[in-house]
CSV table of C-alpha atoms and ligand atoms in Angstrom, one decimal:
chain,number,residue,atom,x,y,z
A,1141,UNK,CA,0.0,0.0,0.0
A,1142,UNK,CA,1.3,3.3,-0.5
A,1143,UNK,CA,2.2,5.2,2.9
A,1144,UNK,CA,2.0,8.9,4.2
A,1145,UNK,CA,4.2,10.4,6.5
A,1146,UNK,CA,1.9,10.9,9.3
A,1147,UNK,CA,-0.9,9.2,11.6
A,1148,UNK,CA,-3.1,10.7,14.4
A,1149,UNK,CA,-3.2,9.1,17.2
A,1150,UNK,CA,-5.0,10.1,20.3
A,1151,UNK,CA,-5.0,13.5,19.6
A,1152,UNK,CA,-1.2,13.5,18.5
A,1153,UNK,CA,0.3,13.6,15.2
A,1154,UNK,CA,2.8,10.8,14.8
A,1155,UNK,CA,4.9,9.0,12.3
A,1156,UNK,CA,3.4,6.5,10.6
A,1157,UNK,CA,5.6,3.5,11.6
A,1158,UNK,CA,5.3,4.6,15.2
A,1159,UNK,CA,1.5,4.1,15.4
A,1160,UNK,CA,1.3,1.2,16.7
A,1161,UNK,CA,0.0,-0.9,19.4
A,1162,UNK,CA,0.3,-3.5,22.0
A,1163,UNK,CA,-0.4,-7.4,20.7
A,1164,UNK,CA,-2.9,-7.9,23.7
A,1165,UNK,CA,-5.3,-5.0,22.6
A,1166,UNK,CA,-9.0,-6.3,23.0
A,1167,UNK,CA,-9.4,-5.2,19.4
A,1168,UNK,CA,-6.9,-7.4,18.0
A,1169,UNK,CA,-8.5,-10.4,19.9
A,1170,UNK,CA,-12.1,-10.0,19.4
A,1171,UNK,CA,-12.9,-7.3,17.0
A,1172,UNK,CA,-14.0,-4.5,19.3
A,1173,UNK,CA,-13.1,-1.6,16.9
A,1174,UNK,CA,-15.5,0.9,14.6
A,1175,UNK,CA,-14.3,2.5,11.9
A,1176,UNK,CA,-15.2,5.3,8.8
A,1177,UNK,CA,-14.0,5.0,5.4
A,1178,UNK,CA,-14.2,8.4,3.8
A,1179,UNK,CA,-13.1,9.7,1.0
A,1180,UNK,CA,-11.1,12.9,-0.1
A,1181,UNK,CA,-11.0,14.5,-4.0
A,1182,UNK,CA,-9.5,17.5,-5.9
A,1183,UNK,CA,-11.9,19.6,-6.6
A,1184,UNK,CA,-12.6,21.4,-10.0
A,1185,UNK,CA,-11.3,25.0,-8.5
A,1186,UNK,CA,-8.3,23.5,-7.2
A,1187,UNK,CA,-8.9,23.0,-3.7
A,1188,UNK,CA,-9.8,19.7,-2.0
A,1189,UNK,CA,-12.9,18.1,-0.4
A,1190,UNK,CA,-13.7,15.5,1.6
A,1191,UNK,CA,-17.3,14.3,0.8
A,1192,UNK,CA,-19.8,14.1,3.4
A,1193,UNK,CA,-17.2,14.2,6.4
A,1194,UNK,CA,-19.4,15.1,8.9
A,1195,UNK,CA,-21.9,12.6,8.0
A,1196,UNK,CA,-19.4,10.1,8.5
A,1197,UNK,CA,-18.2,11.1,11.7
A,1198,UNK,CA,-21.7,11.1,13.2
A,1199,UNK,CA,-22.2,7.5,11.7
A,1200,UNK,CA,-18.8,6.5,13.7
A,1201,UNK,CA,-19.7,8.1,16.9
A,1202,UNK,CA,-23.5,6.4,16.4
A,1203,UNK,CA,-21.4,2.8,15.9
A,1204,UNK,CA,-19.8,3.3,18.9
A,1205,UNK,CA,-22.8,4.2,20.6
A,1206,UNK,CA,-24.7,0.8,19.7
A,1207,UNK,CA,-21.2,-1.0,20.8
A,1208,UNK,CA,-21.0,0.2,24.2
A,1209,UNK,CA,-17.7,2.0,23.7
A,1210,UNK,CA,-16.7,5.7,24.5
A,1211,UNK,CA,-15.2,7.4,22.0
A,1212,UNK,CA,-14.1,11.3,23.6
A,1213,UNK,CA,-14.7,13.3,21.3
A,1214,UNK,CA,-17.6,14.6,18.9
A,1215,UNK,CA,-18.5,15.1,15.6
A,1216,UNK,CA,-16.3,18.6,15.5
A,1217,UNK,CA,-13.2,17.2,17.2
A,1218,UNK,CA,-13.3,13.9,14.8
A,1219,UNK,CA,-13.4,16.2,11.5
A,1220,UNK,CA,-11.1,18.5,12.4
A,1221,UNK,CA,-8.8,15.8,13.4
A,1222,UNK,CA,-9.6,14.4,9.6
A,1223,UNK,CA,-9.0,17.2,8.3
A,1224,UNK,CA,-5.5,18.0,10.1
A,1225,UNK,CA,-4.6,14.6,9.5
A,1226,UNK,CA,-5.0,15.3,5.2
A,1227,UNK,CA,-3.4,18.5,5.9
A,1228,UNK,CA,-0.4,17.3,8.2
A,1229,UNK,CA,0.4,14.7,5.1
A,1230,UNK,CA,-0.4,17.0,2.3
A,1231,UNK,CA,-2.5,14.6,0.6
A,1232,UNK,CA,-5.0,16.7,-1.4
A,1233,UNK,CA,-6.7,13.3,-2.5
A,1234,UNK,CA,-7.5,10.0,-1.0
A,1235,UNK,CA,-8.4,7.7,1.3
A,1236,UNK,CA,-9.7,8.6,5.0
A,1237,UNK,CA,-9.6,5.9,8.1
A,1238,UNK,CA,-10.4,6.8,11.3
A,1239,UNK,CA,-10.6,3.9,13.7
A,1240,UNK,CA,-11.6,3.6,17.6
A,1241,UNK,CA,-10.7,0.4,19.3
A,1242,UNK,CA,-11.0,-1.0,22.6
A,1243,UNK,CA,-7.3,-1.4,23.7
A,1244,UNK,CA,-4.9,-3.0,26.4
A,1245,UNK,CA,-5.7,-4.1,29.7
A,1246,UNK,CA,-8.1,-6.7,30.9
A,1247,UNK,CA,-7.9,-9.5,28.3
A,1248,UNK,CA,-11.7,-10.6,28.9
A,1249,UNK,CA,-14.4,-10.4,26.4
A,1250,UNK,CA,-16.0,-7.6,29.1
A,1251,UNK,CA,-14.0,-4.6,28.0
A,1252,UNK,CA,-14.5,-2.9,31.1
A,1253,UNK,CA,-12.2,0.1,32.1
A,1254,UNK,CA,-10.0,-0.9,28.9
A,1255,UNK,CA,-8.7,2.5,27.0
A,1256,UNK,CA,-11.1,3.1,24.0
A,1257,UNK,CA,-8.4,4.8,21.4
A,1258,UNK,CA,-8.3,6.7,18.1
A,1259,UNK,CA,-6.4,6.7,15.1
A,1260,UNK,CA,-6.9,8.4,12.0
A,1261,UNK,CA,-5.0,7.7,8.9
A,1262,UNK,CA,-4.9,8.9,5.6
A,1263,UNK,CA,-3.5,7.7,1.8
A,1264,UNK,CA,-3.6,7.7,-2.0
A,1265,UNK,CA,-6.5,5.3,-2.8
A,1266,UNK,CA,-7.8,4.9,-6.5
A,1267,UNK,CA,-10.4,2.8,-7.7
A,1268,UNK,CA,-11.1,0.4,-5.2
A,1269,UNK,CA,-12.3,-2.4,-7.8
A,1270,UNK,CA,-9.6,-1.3,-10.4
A,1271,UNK,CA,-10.5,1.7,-12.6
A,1272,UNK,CA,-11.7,-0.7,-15.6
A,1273,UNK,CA,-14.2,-2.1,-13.0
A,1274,UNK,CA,-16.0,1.6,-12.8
A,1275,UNK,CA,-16.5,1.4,-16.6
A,1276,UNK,CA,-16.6,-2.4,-17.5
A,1277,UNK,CA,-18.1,-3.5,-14.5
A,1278,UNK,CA,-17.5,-6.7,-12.7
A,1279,UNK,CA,-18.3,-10.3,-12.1
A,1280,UNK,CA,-19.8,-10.9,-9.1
A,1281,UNK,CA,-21.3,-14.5,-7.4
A,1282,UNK,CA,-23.8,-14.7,-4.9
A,1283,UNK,CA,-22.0,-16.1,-1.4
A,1284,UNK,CA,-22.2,-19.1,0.4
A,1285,UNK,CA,-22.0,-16.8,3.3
A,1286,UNK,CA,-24.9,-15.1,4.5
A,1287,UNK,CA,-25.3,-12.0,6.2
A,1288,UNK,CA,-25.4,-11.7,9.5
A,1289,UNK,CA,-29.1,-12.0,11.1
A,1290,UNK,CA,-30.4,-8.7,12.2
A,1291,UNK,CA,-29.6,-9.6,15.9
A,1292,UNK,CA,-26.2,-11.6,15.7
A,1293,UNK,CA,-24.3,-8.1,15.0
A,1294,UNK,CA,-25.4,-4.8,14.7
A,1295,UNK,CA,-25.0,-4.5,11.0
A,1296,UNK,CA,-25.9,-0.8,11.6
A,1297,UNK,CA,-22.6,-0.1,13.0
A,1298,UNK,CA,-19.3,0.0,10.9
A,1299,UNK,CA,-17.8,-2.5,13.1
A,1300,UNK,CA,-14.1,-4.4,13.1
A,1301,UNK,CA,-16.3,-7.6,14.4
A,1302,UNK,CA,-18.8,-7.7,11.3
A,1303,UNK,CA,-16.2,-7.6,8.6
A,1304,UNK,CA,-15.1,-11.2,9.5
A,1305,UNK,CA,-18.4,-12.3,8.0
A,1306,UNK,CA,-17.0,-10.0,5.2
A,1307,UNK,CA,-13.6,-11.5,4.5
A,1308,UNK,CA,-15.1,-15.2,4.4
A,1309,UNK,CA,-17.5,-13.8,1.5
A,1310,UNK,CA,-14.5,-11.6,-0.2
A,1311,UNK,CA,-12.1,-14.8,0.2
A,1312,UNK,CA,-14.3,-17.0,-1.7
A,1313,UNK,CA,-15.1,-14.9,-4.2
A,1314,UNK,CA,-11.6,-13.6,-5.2
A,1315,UNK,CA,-10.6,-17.4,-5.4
A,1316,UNK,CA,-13.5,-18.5,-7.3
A,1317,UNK,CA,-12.5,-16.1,-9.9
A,1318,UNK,CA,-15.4,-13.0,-9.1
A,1319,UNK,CA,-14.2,-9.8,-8.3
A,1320,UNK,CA,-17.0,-9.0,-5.8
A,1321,UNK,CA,-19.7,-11.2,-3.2
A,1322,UNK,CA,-23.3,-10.8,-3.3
A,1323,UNK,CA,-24.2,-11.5,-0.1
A,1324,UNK,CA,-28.1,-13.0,1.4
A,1325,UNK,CA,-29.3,-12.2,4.2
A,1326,UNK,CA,-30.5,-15.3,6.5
A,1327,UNK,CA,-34.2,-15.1,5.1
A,1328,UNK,CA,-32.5,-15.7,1.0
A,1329,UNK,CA,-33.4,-12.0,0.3
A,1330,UNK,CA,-30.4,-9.8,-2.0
A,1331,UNK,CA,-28.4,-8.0,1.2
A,1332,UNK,CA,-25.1,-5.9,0.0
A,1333,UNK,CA,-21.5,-7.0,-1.0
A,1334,UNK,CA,-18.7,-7.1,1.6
A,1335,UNK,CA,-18.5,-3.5,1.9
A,1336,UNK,CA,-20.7,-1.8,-0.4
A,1337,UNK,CA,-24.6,-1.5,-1.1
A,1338,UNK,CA,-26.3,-2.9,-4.1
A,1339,UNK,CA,-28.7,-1.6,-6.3
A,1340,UNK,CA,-30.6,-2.5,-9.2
A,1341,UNK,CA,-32.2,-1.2,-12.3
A,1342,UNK,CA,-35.1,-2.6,-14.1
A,1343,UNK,CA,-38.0,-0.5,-16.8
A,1344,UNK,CA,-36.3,2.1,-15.7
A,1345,UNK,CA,-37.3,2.3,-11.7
A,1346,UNK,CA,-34.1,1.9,-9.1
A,1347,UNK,CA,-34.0,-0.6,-6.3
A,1348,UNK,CA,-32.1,-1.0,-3.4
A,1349,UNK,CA,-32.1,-3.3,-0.6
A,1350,UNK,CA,-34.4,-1.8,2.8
A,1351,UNK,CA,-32.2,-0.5,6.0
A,1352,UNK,CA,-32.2,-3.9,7.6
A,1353,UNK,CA,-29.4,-6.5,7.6
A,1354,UNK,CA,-27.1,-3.4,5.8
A,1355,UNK,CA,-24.6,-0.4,7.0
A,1356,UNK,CA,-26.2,2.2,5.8
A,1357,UNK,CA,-24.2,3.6,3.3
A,1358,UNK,CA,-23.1,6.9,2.8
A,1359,UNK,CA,-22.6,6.7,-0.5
A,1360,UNK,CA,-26.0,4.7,-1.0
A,1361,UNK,CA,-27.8,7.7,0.5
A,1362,UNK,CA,-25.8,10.3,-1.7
A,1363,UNK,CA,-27.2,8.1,-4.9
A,1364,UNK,CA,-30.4,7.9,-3.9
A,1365,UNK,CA,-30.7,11.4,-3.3
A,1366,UNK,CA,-29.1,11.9,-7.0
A,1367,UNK,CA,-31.5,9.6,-8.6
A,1368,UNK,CA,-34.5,11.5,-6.8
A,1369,UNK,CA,-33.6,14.8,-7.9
A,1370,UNK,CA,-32.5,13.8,-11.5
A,1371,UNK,CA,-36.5,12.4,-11.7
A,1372,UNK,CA,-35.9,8.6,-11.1
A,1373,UNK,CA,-38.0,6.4,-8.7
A,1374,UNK,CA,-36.5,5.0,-6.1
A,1375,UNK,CA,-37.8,1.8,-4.1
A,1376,UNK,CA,-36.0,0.9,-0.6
A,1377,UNK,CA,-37.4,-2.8,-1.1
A,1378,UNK,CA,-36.6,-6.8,-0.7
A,1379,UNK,CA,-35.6,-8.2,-3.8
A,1380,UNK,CA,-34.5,-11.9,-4.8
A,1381,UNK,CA,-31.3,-13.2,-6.8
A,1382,UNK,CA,-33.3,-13.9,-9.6
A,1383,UNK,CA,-34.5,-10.9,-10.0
A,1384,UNK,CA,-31.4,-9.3,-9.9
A,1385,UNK,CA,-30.5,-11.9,-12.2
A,1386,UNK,CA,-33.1,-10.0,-14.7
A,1387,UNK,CA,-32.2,-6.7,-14.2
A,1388,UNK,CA,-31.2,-4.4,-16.7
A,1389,UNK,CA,-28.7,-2.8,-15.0
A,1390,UNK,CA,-27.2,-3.5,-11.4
A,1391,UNK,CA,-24.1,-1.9,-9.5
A,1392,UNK,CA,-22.1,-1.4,-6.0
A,1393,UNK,CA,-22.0,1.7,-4.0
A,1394,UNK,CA,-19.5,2.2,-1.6
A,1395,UNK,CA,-17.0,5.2,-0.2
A,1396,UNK,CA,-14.1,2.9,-1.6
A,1397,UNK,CA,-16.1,1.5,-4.6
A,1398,UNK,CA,-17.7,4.8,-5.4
A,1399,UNK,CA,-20.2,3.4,-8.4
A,1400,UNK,CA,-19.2,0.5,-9.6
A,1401,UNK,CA,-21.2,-1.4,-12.2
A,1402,UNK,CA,-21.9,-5.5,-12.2
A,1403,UNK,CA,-21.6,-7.2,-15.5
A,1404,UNK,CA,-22.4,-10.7,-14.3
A,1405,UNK,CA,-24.0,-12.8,-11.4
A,1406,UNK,CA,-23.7,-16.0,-11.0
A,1407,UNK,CA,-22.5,-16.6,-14.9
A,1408,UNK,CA,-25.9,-14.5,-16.1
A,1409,UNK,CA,-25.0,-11.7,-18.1
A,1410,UNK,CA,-26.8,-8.1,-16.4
A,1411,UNK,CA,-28.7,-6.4,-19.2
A,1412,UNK,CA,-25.8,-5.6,-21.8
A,1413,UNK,CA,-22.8,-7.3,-20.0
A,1414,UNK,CA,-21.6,-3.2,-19.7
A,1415,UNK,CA,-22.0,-0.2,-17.1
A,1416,UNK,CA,-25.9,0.6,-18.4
A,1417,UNK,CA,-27.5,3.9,-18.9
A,1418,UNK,CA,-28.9,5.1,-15.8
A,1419,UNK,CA,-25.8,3.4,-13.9
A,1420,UNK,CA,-23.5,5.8,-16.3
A,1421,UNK,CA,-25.9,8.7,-15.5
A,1422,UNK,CA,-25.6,8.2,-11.7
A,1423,UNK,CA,-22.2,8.0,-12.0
A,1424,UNK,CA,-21.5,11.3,-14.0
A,1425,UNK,CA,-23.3,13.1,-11.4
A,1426,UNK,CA,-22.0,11.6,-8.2
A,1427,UNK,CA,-17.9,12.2,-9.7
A,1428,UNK,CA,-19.4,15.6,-10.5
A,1429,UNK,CA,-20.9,16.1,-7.1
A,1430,UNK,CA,-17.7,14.7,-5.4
A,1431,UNK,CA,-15.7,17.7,-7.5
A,1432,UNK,CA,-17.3,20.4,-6.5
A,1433,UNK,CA,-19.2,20.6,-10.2
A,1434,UNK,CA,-22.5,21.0,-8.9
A,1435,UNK,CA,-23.7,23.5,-6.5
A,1436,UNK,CA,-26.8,22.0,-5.3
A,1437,UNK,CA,-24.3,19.7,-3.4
A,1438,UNK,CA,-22.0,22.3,-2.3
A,1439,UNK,CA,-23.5,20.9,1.3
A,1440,UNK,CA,-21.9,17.8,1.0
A,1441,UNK,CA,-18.2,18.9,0.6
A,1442,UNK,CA,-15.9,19.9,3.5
A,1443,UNK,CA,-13.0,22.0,1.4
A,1444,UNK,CA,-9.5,22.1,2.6
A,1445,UNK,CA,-5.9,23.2,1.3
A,1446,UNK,CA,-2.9,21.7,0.2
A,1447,UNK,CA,0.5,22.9,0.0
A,1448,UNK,CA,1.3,22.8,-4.0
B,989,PLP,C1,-18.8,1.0,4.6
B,989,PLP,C2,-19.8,0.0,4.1
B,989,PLP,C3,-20.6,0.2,3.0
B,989,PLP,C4,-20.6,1.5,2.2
B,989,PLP,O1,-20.9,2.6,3.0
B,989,PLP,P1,-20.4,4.0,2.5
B,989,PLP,O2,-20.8,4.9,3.6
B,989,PLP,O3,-21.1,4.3,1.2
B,989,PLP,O4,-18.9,4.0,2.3
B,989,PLP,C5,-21.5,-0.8,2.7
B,989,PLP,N1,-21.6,-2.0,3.3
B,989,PLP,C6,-20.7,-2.2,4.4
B,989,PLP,C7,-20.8,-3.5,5.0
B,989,PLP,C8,-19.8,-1.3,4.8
B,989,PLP,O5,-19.0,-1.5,5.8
């Protein structure tokens, strides 16, 4: 991966190879961490953005609400600790990962007066699919895995814990040959990939899955919101495999995946085999809401500066 120079840690700025911590963190042992994934880009006017960066510190601190742990410090303190943290590393574009975890001291499952710390780290990310995948699309197959059962994790939360559930998927996928998992939830019904939501397209009406067994994307909310106001219906509803199978167009939303199309479930070809129409459409307008090219969603865009 490629590094920066600096990571915040507890409210210091440190070097990046000094940010570390001790092999009995809770954490590290049962998967008592939340975390953001947020996303940075160079705006048309020359500054820099970070898109929806309060959002997702208020989704972080909400995650760590539903976990039981105390992260100290609000939505303020958490962006402009992002935003020093781009600033610090002169990185006008990128990737954003702020992380709380429950760290060393008692090694039972009860965290109890354990430290709950803070890191935030930042680096050049491109296309997290590859940048063909955002025009070709990609294969994806349906998971022997399903997702987790509204009450066996809180899917709500972007949690360390539920991503195991995620790496099973994304392991068996990658080495059967797909780029991406569809994951079910328990009840057989279409759920989201390992870390992005799905939608799909069919006679011209947008689907996505309800706010149930899914994190609740940012980026999912952002393309929703773009599809509304560009005149599209939009349908928060259950759908099946095989209707997905019969969709006309179908694709991945995701801070890290931005809007990536799917060419191919399960070896049936979606619509054209190719990034459709309204997936293309979406996809203009999101990269130019993102830039800064479209004032109605000035609101979403925190700007910084780099040094030149
Ligand atoms: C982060 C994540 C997503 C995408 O959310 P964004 O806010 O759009 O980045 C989707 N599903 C899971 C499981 C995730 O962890």
């Amino acid at each position: 991966m490629q590094t920066t120079q600096f990571i915040w840690f507890d409210g210091k700025i440190i070097p990046w190879d000094q940010a570390q911590v001790h092999v009995l963190t809770h954490a590290l042992h049962y998967g008592s961490a939340v975390f953001e994934g947020i996303r940075a880009y160079a705006c048309v006017d020359g500054s820099s953005a970070v898109f929806r960066l309060e959002d997702h510190c208020r989704r972080m601190l909400n995650s760590a609400k539903v976990m039981r742990m105390e992260i100290p410090y609000d939505v303020d303190a958490l962006v402009a600790a992002c935003i020093e943290t781009l600033k610090v590393n002169n990185l006008g574009a990128g990737y954003v990962r702020p992380l709380s975890f429950v760290g060393y001291g008692e090694m039972g499952v009860y965290p109890g007066d354990n430290p709950v710390q803070t890191i935030i780290a930042v680096w050049p990310w491109g296309a997290y699919l590859g940048a063909e995948a955002l025009e070709k699309g990609i294969r994806v197959k349906t998971s022997s895995f399903a997702r987790m059962h509204v009450n066996t994790l809180m899917s709500k939360t972007k949690s360390a814990g539920n991503y195991v559930n995620s790496i099973l998927a994304k392991i068996e996928a990658k080495e059967d040959g797909y780029d991406e998992a569809l994951m079910l939830d328990v009840n057989g019904y279409v759920s989201e990939a390992t870390g992005e939501n799905v939608f799909i397209v069919r006679d011209g009406i947008i689907k996505t899955t309800p706010w149930t067994s899914i994190l609740g994307g940012i980026t999912r909310d952002s393309v929703m919101t773009l599809a509304r106001d560009l005149g599209y219906t939009v349908e928060e509803q259950q759908f099946t495999r095989d209707e997905f199978y019969i969709a006309d167009e179908a694709f991945f939303t995701g801070t890290a995946a931005e809007i990536t199309p799917i060419r191919e479930l399960d070896h049936r070809q979606i619509g054209a085999g190719h990034a459709g129409s309204v997936t293309k459409h979406l996809q203009r307008e999101f990269f130019k809401a993102v830039q800064g090219d479209n004032p109605k969603y000035a609101g979403w865009l925190h700007h910084y500066t780099v040094r030149q």
